[in-house]
Short mmCIF file of C-alpha atoms in Angstrom, two decimals:
data_model
loop_
_atom_site.label_atom_id
_atom_site.label_comp_id
_atom_site.label_asym_id
_atom_site.label_seq_id
_atom_site.Cartn_x
_atom_site.Cartn_y
_atom_site.Cartn_z
CA MET Y 1 -10.07 -32.96 -5.24
CA ASN Y 2 -10.70 -32.89 -1.31
CA THR Y 3 -11.70 -29.31 -0.97
CA ASP Y 4 -11.01 -29.11 2.78
CA ALA Y 5 -7.48 -30.12 2.01
CA LYS Y 6 -7.25 -27.48 -0.64
CA LYS Y 7 -8.45 -24.91 1.73
CA THR Y 8 -6.17 -25.73 4.57
CA ALA Y 9 -3.17 -26.02 2.58
CA LEU Y 10 -3.84 -22.79 0.73
CA ARG Y 11 -4.39 -21.12 4.09
CA MET Y 12 -0.84 -22.19 5.16
CA ILE Y 13 0.42 -19.34 2.93
CA PRO Y 14 1.35 -16.53 5.10
CA TYR Y 15 0.20 -12.96 4.16
CA GLY Y 16 1.23 -9.50 4.97
CA LEU Y 17 -1.48 -6.62 4.62
CA TYR Y 18 -1.25 -3.76 2.13
CA ILE Y 19 -3.44 -0.76 1.18
CA LEU Y 20 -3.39 -0.97 -2.61
CA THR Y 21 -4.03 2.61 -3.99
CA ALA Y 22 -4.62 4.09 -7.50
CA ASP Y 23 -5.75 7.33 -8.98
CA ASP Y 24 -6.66 7.68 -12.69
CA GLY Y 25 -6.20 11.53 -12.68
CA LYS Y 26 -9.87 11.88 -13.66
CA GLY Y 27 -11.33 12.16 -10.12
CA ASN Y 28 -11.40 8.30 -9.44
CA VAL Y 29 -9.30 7.32 -6.34
CA SER Y 30 -9.23 3.90 -4.79
CA ALA Y 31 -7.83 2.39 -1.69
CA ALA Y 32 -8.37 -1.27 -0.69
CA THR Y 33 -6.71 -3.68 1.74
CA VAL Y 34 -5.19 -6.59 -0.15
CA ASN Y 35 -3.10 -9.44 1.01
CA TRP Y 36 -2.32 -11.59 -2.05
CA VAL Y 37 1.16 -9.99 -2.92
CA THR Y 38 4.58 -11.31 -3.75
CA GLN Y 39 7.67 -9.93 -5.50
CA THR Y 40 8.30 -11.98 -8.58
CA ALA Y 41 11.66 -10.69 -9.84
CA PHE Y 42 14.81 -8.71 -8.68
CA ALA Y 43 15.82 -7.20 -12.30
CA PRO Y 44 13.70 -5.39 -13.04
CA PRO Y 45 12.04 -5.32 -9.45
CA LEU Y 46 8.53 -6.72 -10.12
CA VAL Y 47 5.67 -7.38 -7.74
CA ALA Y 48 2.27 -9.23 -8.39
CA VAL Y 49 -0.95 -8.42 -6.85
CA ALA Y 50 -4.14 -10.25 -7.20
CA VAL Y 51 -7.28 -8.02 -7.41
CA LYS Y 52 -10.89 -8.81 -7.56
CA THR Y 53 -12.20 -8.01 -10.98
CA ASP Y 54 -15.26 -6.17 -9.65
CA ALA Y 55 -13.24 -4.03 -7.10
CA HIS Y 56 -13.45 -0.57 -7.61
CA GLY Y 57 -9.70 -0.23 -7.72
CA TYR Y 58 -9.20 -2.73 -10.48
CA GLY Y 59 -10.60 -0.52 -13.38
CA ILE Y 60 -8.74 2.56 -11.98
CA ILE Y 61 -5.41 0.47 -11.95
CA LYS Y 62 -6.09 -0.74 -15.39
CA SER Y 63 -6.83 2.75 -16.90
CA SER Y 64 -3.86 4.64 -14.99
CA GLY Y 65 -1.34 2.00 -15.64
CA HIS Y 66 0.03 2.78 -12.06
CA PHE Y 67 -0.65 1.57 -8.56
CA ALA Y 68 0.93 1.94 -4.94
CA LEU Y 69 1.28 -0.74 -2.36
CA ASN Y 70 1.32 0.89 1.02
CA MET Y 71 2.74 -1.40 3.72
CA LEU Y 72 0.82 -1.68 6.96
CA GLY Y 73 2.64 -1.68 10.42
CA LYS Y 74 1.81 -3.91 13.36
CA ASP Y 75 -0.26 -0.92 14.85
CA HIS Y 76 -2.51 -0.47 11.73
CA LYS Y 77 -5.21 -3.00 12.45
CA GLY Y 78 -7.68 -0.17 12.21
CA LEU Y 79 -6.55 0.93 8.78
CA ALA Y 80 -6.66 -2.61 7.47
CA PHE Y 81 -10.44 -3.02 8.51
CA THR Y 82 -11.12 0.43 7.09
CA PHE Y 83 -10.12 -0.22 3.78
CA PHE Y 84 -12.00 -3.46 3.49
CA LYS Y 85 -14.83 -1.08 2.87
CA PRO Y 86 -15.39 1.41 -0.12
CA THR Y 87 -13.12 4.45 0.08
CA GLU Y 88 -14.41 7.80 0.90
CA VAL Y 89 -12.47 10.72 -0.43
CA LYS Y 90 -13.34 13.75 1.56
CA ASP Y 91 -11.37 16.66 2.75
CA GLY Y 92 -8.15 15.51 0.94
CA LYS Y 93 -8.20 12.27 2.95
CA LEU Y 94 -8.91 8.77 2.06
CA SER Y 95 -11.45 7.25 4.33
CA GLY Y 96 -10.11 9.55 7.01
CA SER Y 97 -6.39 8.87 6.39
CA PRO Y 98 -4.14 11.64 5.03
CA TYR Y 99 -2.34 11.09 1.86
CA HIS Y 100 -0.38 12.48 -0.91
CA LYS Y 101 0.27 11.79 -4.49
CA GLY Y 102 3.56 9.81 -5.32
CA THR Y 103 5.59 10.38 -8.40
CA THR Y 104 3.36 8.08 -10.35
CA GLY Y 105 0.30 9.88 -9.33
CA ALA Y 106 -0.81 6.72 -6.95
CA PRO Y 107 -1.88 7.84 -3.46
CA LEU Y 108 0.61 7.28 -0.71
CA LEU Y 109 -0.70 6.97 2.79
CA ASP Y 110 1.02 9.25 5.19
CA ASP Y 111 0.73 6.76 7.98
CA ALA Y 112 2.16 4.02 6.15
CA PRO Y 113 5.67 2.92 7.41
CA ALA Y 114 6.68 2.01 3.70
CA ALA Y 115 5.25 2.06 0.19
CA VAL Y 116 6.29 1.11 -3.37
CA GLU Y 117 5.01 2.63 -6.49
CA CYS Y 118 4.61 0.43 -9.54
CA ARG Y 119 3.94 0.71 -13.32
CA VAL Y 120 1.71 -2.15 -14.57
CA THR Y 121 3.47 -4.24 -17.01
CA LYS Y 122 1.09 -7.25 -17.36
CA ILE Y 123 -2.30 -8.28 -16.21
CA VAL Y 124 -3.14 -11.95 -16.20
CA GLU Y 125 -6.97 -12.11 -16.74
CA GLU Y 126 -7.81 -15.62 -15.27
CA GLY Y 127 -10.07 -16.33 -12.50
CA ASP Y 128 -12.24 -14.18 -10.33
CA HIS Y 129 -9.19 -11.99 -9.39
CA HIS Y 130 -6.59 -10.92 -12.01
CA VAL Y 131 -2.86 -10.80 -11.38
CA ILE Y 132 -1.57 -7.52 -11.73
CA VAL Y 133 2.22 -7.41 -12.45
CA GLY Y 134 4.01 -4.09 -11.81
CA GLU Y 135 7.60 -2.78 -11.83
CA VAL Y 136 8.65 -1.00 -8.78
CA VAL Y 137 9.59 2.47 -9.92
CA GLU Y 138 9.45 4.42 -6.79
CA ALA Y 139 9.88 3.42 -3.03
CA HIS Y 140 9.37 5.11 0.26
CA LEU Y 141 10.42 4.48 3.78
CA ASN Y 142 8.72 6.76 6.22
CA LYS Y 143 9.41 4.61 9.16
CA PRO Y 144 12.43 2.39 8.81
CA PRO Y 145 11.84 -1.01 10.62
CA THR Y 146 14.07 -2.05 13.59
CA GLY Y 147 14.98 -5.60 13.05
CA ARG Y 148 13.96 -7.67 10.11
CA PRO Y 149 11.53 -5.74 7.76
CA ASP Y 150 9.12 -8.90 7.51
CA THR Y 151 8.45 -8.70 11.29
CA ALA Y 152 7.16 -5.00 11.06
CA ILE Y 153 4.58 -5.62 8.85
CA LEU Y 154 0.96 -6.28 9.90
CA GLU Y 155 -0.07 -9.86 8.87
CA LEU Y 156 -3.43 -11.27 8.04
CA LYS Y 157 -3.14 -13.52 11.13
CA ASP Y 158 -2.96 -10.38 13.34
CA LEU Y 159 -6.52 -9.30 12.53
CA GLY Y 160 -8.22 -12.22 14.26
CA ASP Y 161 -8.18 -16.14 14.63
CA ASN Y 162 -10.99 -16.35 12.27
CA VAL Y 163 -10.02 -13.87 9.52
CA PHE Y 164 -8.80 -15.61 6.34
CA TYR Y 165 -8.43 -14.53 2.67
CA GLY Y 166 -7.39 -17.60 0.90
CA GLY Y 167 -8.33 -21.20 0.78
CA MET Q 1 14.40 5.65 -6.99
CA ASN Q 2 16.05 5.23 -3.64
CA THR Q 3 17.25 1.64 -3.93
CA ASP Q 4 17.82 1.21 -0.15
CA ALA Q 5 14.04 2.22 0.46
CA LYS Q 6 12.99 -0.16 -2.33
CA LYS Q 7 15.00 -3.12 -0.67
CA THR Q 8 13.62 -2.49 2.81
CA ALA Q 9 10.09 -1.86 1.54
CA LEU Q 10 10.13 -5.30 -0.45
CA ARG Q 11 11.74 -7.05 2.51
CA MET Q 12 8.61 -6.20 4.51
CA ILE Q 13 6.63 -8.80 2.47
CA PRO Q 14 6.46 -11.96 4.55
CA TYR Q 15 7.02 -15.39 2.91
CA GLY Q 16 6.49 -18.95 3.78
CA LEU Q 17 8.86 -21.59 2.30
CA TYR Q 18 7.76 -24.39 -0.13
CA ILE Q 19 9.57 -27.02 -2.13
CA LEU Q 20 8.49 -26.54 -5.73
CA THR Q 21 8.65 -29.84 -7.69
CA ALA Q 22 8.00 -31.08 -11.06
CA ASP Q 23 8.71 -34.17 -13.20
CA ASP Q 24 8.59 -34.26 -17.08
CA GLY Q 25 8.08 -37.90 -17.22
CA LYS Q 26 11.44 -38.22 -19.35
CA GLY Q 27 13.59 -38.68 -16.21
CA ASN Q 28 13.99 -35.02 -15.29
CA VAL Q 29 12.86 -34.35 -11.85
CA SER Q 30 13.39 -31.06 -9.89
CA ALA Q 31 12.89 -29.89 -6.37
CA ALA Q 32 13.91 -26.33 -5.09
CA THR Q 33 13.02 -24.25 -2.21
CA VAL Q 34 10.99 -21.34 -3.13
CA ASN Q 35 9.33 -18.48 -1.30
CA TRP Q 36 7.74 -16.16 -3.87
CA VAL Q 37 4.26 -17.73 -3.65
CA THR Q 38 0.75 -16.26 -3.43
CA GLN Q 39 -2.77 -17.49 -4.05
CA THR Q 40 -4.30 -15.31 -6.90
CA ALA Q 41 -7.89 -16.46 -7.26
CA PHE Q 42 -10.57 -18.31 -5.52
CA ALA Q 43 -12.53 -19.50 -8.57
CA PRO Q 44 -10.92 -21.36 -10.04
CA PRO Q 45 -8.24 -21.84 -7.23
CA LEU Q 46 -5.04 -20.31 -8.62
CA VAL Q 47 -1.61 -19.71 -7.24
CA ALA Q 48 1.33 -17.79 -8.73
CA VAL Q 49 4.91 -18.75 -7.99
CA ALA Q 50 7.94 -16.89 -9.30
CA VAL Q 51 10.72 -19.11 -10.78
CA LYS Q 52 14.22 -18.09 -11.82
CA THR Q 53 14.44 -18.61 -15.45
CA ASP Q 54 17.87 -20.36 -15.32
CA ALA Q 55 16.67 -22.73 -12.48
CA HIS Q 56 16.64 -26.39 -13.35
CA GLY Q 57 12.95 -26.76 -12.54
CA TYR Q 58 11.86 -23.91 -14.91
CA GLY Q 59 12.19 -26.08 -17.94
CA ILE Q 60 10.67 -29.04 -16.47
CA ILE Q 61 7.60 -27.11 -15.20
CA LYS Q 62 7.17 -25.53 -18.63
CA SER Q 63 7.41 -28.79 -20.59
CA SER Q 64 5.38 -31.12 -18.14
CA GLY Q 65 2.57 -28.14 -17.69
CA HIS Q 66 2.46 -29.34 -14.03
CA PHE Q 67 4.11 -28.52 -10.56
CA ALA Q 68 3.60 -29.14 -6.86
CA LEU Q 69 4.02 -26.84 -4.02
CA ASN Q 70 4.89 -28.75 -1.01
CA MET Q 71 4.34 -26.59 2.14
CA LEU Q 72 7.25 -26.92 4.85
CA GLY Q 73 6.53 -27.31 8.56
CA LYS Q 74 8.24 -25.32 11.29
CA ASP Q 75 10.61 -28.22 11.88
CA HIS Q 76 11.64 -28.44 8.33
CA LYS Q 77 14.57 -25.92 8.24
CA GLY Q 78 17.07 -28.67 7.01
CA LEU Q 79 14.76 -29.44 4.12
CA ALA Q 80 14.82 -25.65 3.12
CA PHE Q 81 18.40 -25.75 2.96
CA THR Q 82 18.80 -29.06 1.34
CA PHE Q 83 16.76 -27.88 -1.54
CA PHE Q 84 18.46 -24.43 -2.04
CA LYS Q 85 21.09 -26.81 -3.75
CA PRO Q 86 20.63 -28.77 -6.89
CA THR Q 87 18.35 -31.87 -6.35
CA GLU Q 88 20.01 -35.42 -6.36
CA VAL Q 89 17.80 -38.19 -7.40
CA LYS Q 90 18.93 -41.36 -5.90
CA ASP Q 91 17.38 -44.64 -4.50
CA GLY Q 92 13.95 -43.24 -5.05
CA LYS Q 93 14.62 -40.23 -3.19
CA LEU Q 94 15.04 -36.64 -3.85
CA SER Q 95 18.18 -35.40 -2.19
CA GLY Q 96 17.47 -37.90 0.56
CA SER Q 97 13.88 -37.14 1.04
CA PRO Q 98 11.23 -39.91 0.20
CA TYR Q 99 8.42 -38.94 -2.19
CA HIS Q 100 5.89 -40.33 -4.37
CA LYS Q 101 4.17 -39.16 -7.49
CA GLY Q 102 1.09 -37.05 -7.37
CA THR Q 103 -1.97 -37.51 -9.66
CA THR Q 104 -0.47 -34.98 -12.03
CA GLY Q 105 3.01 -36.53 -11.87
CA ALA Q 106 4.46 -34.02 -9.83
CA PRO Q 107 6.61 -35.36 -6.87
CA LEU Q 108 5.18 -35.01 -3.49
CA LEU Q 109 7.66 -35.06 -0.39
CA ASP Q 110 6.26 -37.59 2.30
CA ASP Q 111 7.58 -35.36 5.00
CA ALA Q 112 5.65 -32.24 3.77
CA PRO Q 113 2.56 -31.43 6.07
CA ALA Q 114 0.52 -30.40 2.88
CA ALA Q 115 0.88 -29.91 -0.69
CA VAL Q 116 -1.16 -28.61 -3.64
CA GLU Q 117 -0.72 -30.04 -7.40
CA CYS Q 118 -1.21 -27.56 -10.04
CA ARG Q 119 -1.80 -27.27 -13.83
CA VAL Q 120 0.06 -24.46 -15.31
CA THR Q 121 -2.36 -22.03 -17.00
CA LYS Q 122 -0.09 -19.02 -17.75
CA ILE Q 123 3.67 -18.00 -17.49
CA VAL Q 124 4.37 -14.31 -17.33
CA GLU Q 125 7.84 -13.98 -19.05
CA GLU Q 126 9.05 -10.79 -17.72
CA GLY Q 127 12.16 -10.11 -15.47
CA ASP Q 128 14.93 -12.69 -14.01
CA HIS Q 129 12.10 -14.64 -12.62
CA HIS Q 130 8.87 -15.67 -14.52
CA VAL Q 131 5.39 -15.84 -12.90
CA ILE Q 132 4.02 -19.23 -13.13
CA VAL Q 133 0.31 -19.32 -12.63
CA GLY Q 134 -1.31 -22.66 -11.92
CA GLU Q 135 -4.65 -24.00 -11.13
CA VAL Q 136 -4.83 -26.15 -7.94
CA VAL Q 137 -6.08 -29.44 -9.21
CA GLU Q 138 -5.24 -31.78 -6.16
CA ALA Q 139 -4.59 -31.07 -2.61
CA HIS Q 140 -2.90 -33.29 0.15
CA LEU Q 141 -2.97 -32.78 3.93
CA ASN Q 142 -0.49 -35.15 5.59
CA LYS Q 143 -0.41 -33.53 8.86
CA PRO Q 144 -3.40 -31.19 9.53
CA PRO Q 145 -2.10 -28.09 11.28
CA THR Q 146 -3.27 -27.35 15.00
CA GLY Q 147 -4.59 -23.75 15.11
CA ARG Q 148 -4.08 -21.18 12.07
CA PRO Q 149 -2.75 -23.00 9.11
CA ASP Q 150 -0.54 -19.92 8.49
CA THR Q 151 1.31 -20.47 11.77
CA ALA Q 152 2.18 -23.97 11.07
CA ILE Q 153 4.40 -23.08 7.95
CA LEU Q 154 8.17 -22.46 7.85
CA GLU Q 155 8.76 -18.98 7.09
CA LEU Q 156 11.66 -17.31 5.55
CA LYS Q 157 12.46 -15.39 8.79
CA ASP Q 158 12.71 -18.70 10.42
CA LEU Q 159 15.88 -19.53 8.56
CA GLY Q 160 18.09 -16.83 10.28
CA ASP Q 161 18.43 -13.17 10.92
CA ASN Q 162 20.23 -12.44 7.56
CA VAL Q 163 18.44 -14.87 5.26
CA PHE Q 164 16.32 -12.89 2.69
CA TYR Q 165 15.11 -13.64 -0.79
CA GLY Q 166 13.57 -10.41 -1.79
CA GLY Q 167 14.28 -6.66 -2.03
#
């Protein structure tokens, strides 16, 4: 295989940016910026997110059985970079961001324009990231987008000319 | 659950457009426009694509064990709409588009700027679309993008203000 062609072809896939959160109810809370996300079904509404197996959040999602995807807005570049780093839970904030618990227990960032809470239905344990499939069981719209919703989300390409996660 | 919030939140996920192709080697060839695609691992390079279970291509992918994702370029709006309809195989073309077989047997559209050929490693049979996970085993770059690769791909939002597949 031509690995340069593989890298470029896979980097053609466009990505939004999300803060993936989880709370196991035992004091372990995680929040991390992710981009490998897609819807996978309408009925029931399913999404898939690929998570690095050695990520702090991976075990928390697995044990809690729930997660939230917090959509980032175009003005949330700082949040995206903050949650590339390990999460600090302090003063009731996640790395400085106020949040509250959703109905599933998953943390919802107050600043996120929208979020979905999901119940894990399947984990595909293949590769260095596993595919976590979740059913959307709750949804929140804090700041309804004007115009197409997919033009309101922060995208990977918005982070800089040389920022990629894929390929 | 607030279903309007669910619809809008899920429609914030941005999508590229791909022609998903497969050939079972027994005369059954399929090509369909899809958008629910993400990479899911670096090592090995895995991608996931969600496919409607009653789609013509679903059974062909399942029986052949291979598929190709043909990336569309910004000038391929016509191809995206063509492959929303059932594929017509005639005169060695797929609905009028010239193609050739890849090393896995999956059809590669001559006009696609890039494509990856995948070997199916897992199918998650949940919901009205199933998640097909495939390992990228071959990649082709017919027209290397200038600038970021993810700005060269045709996106769902490019098809029109009211064209959505998600929510």
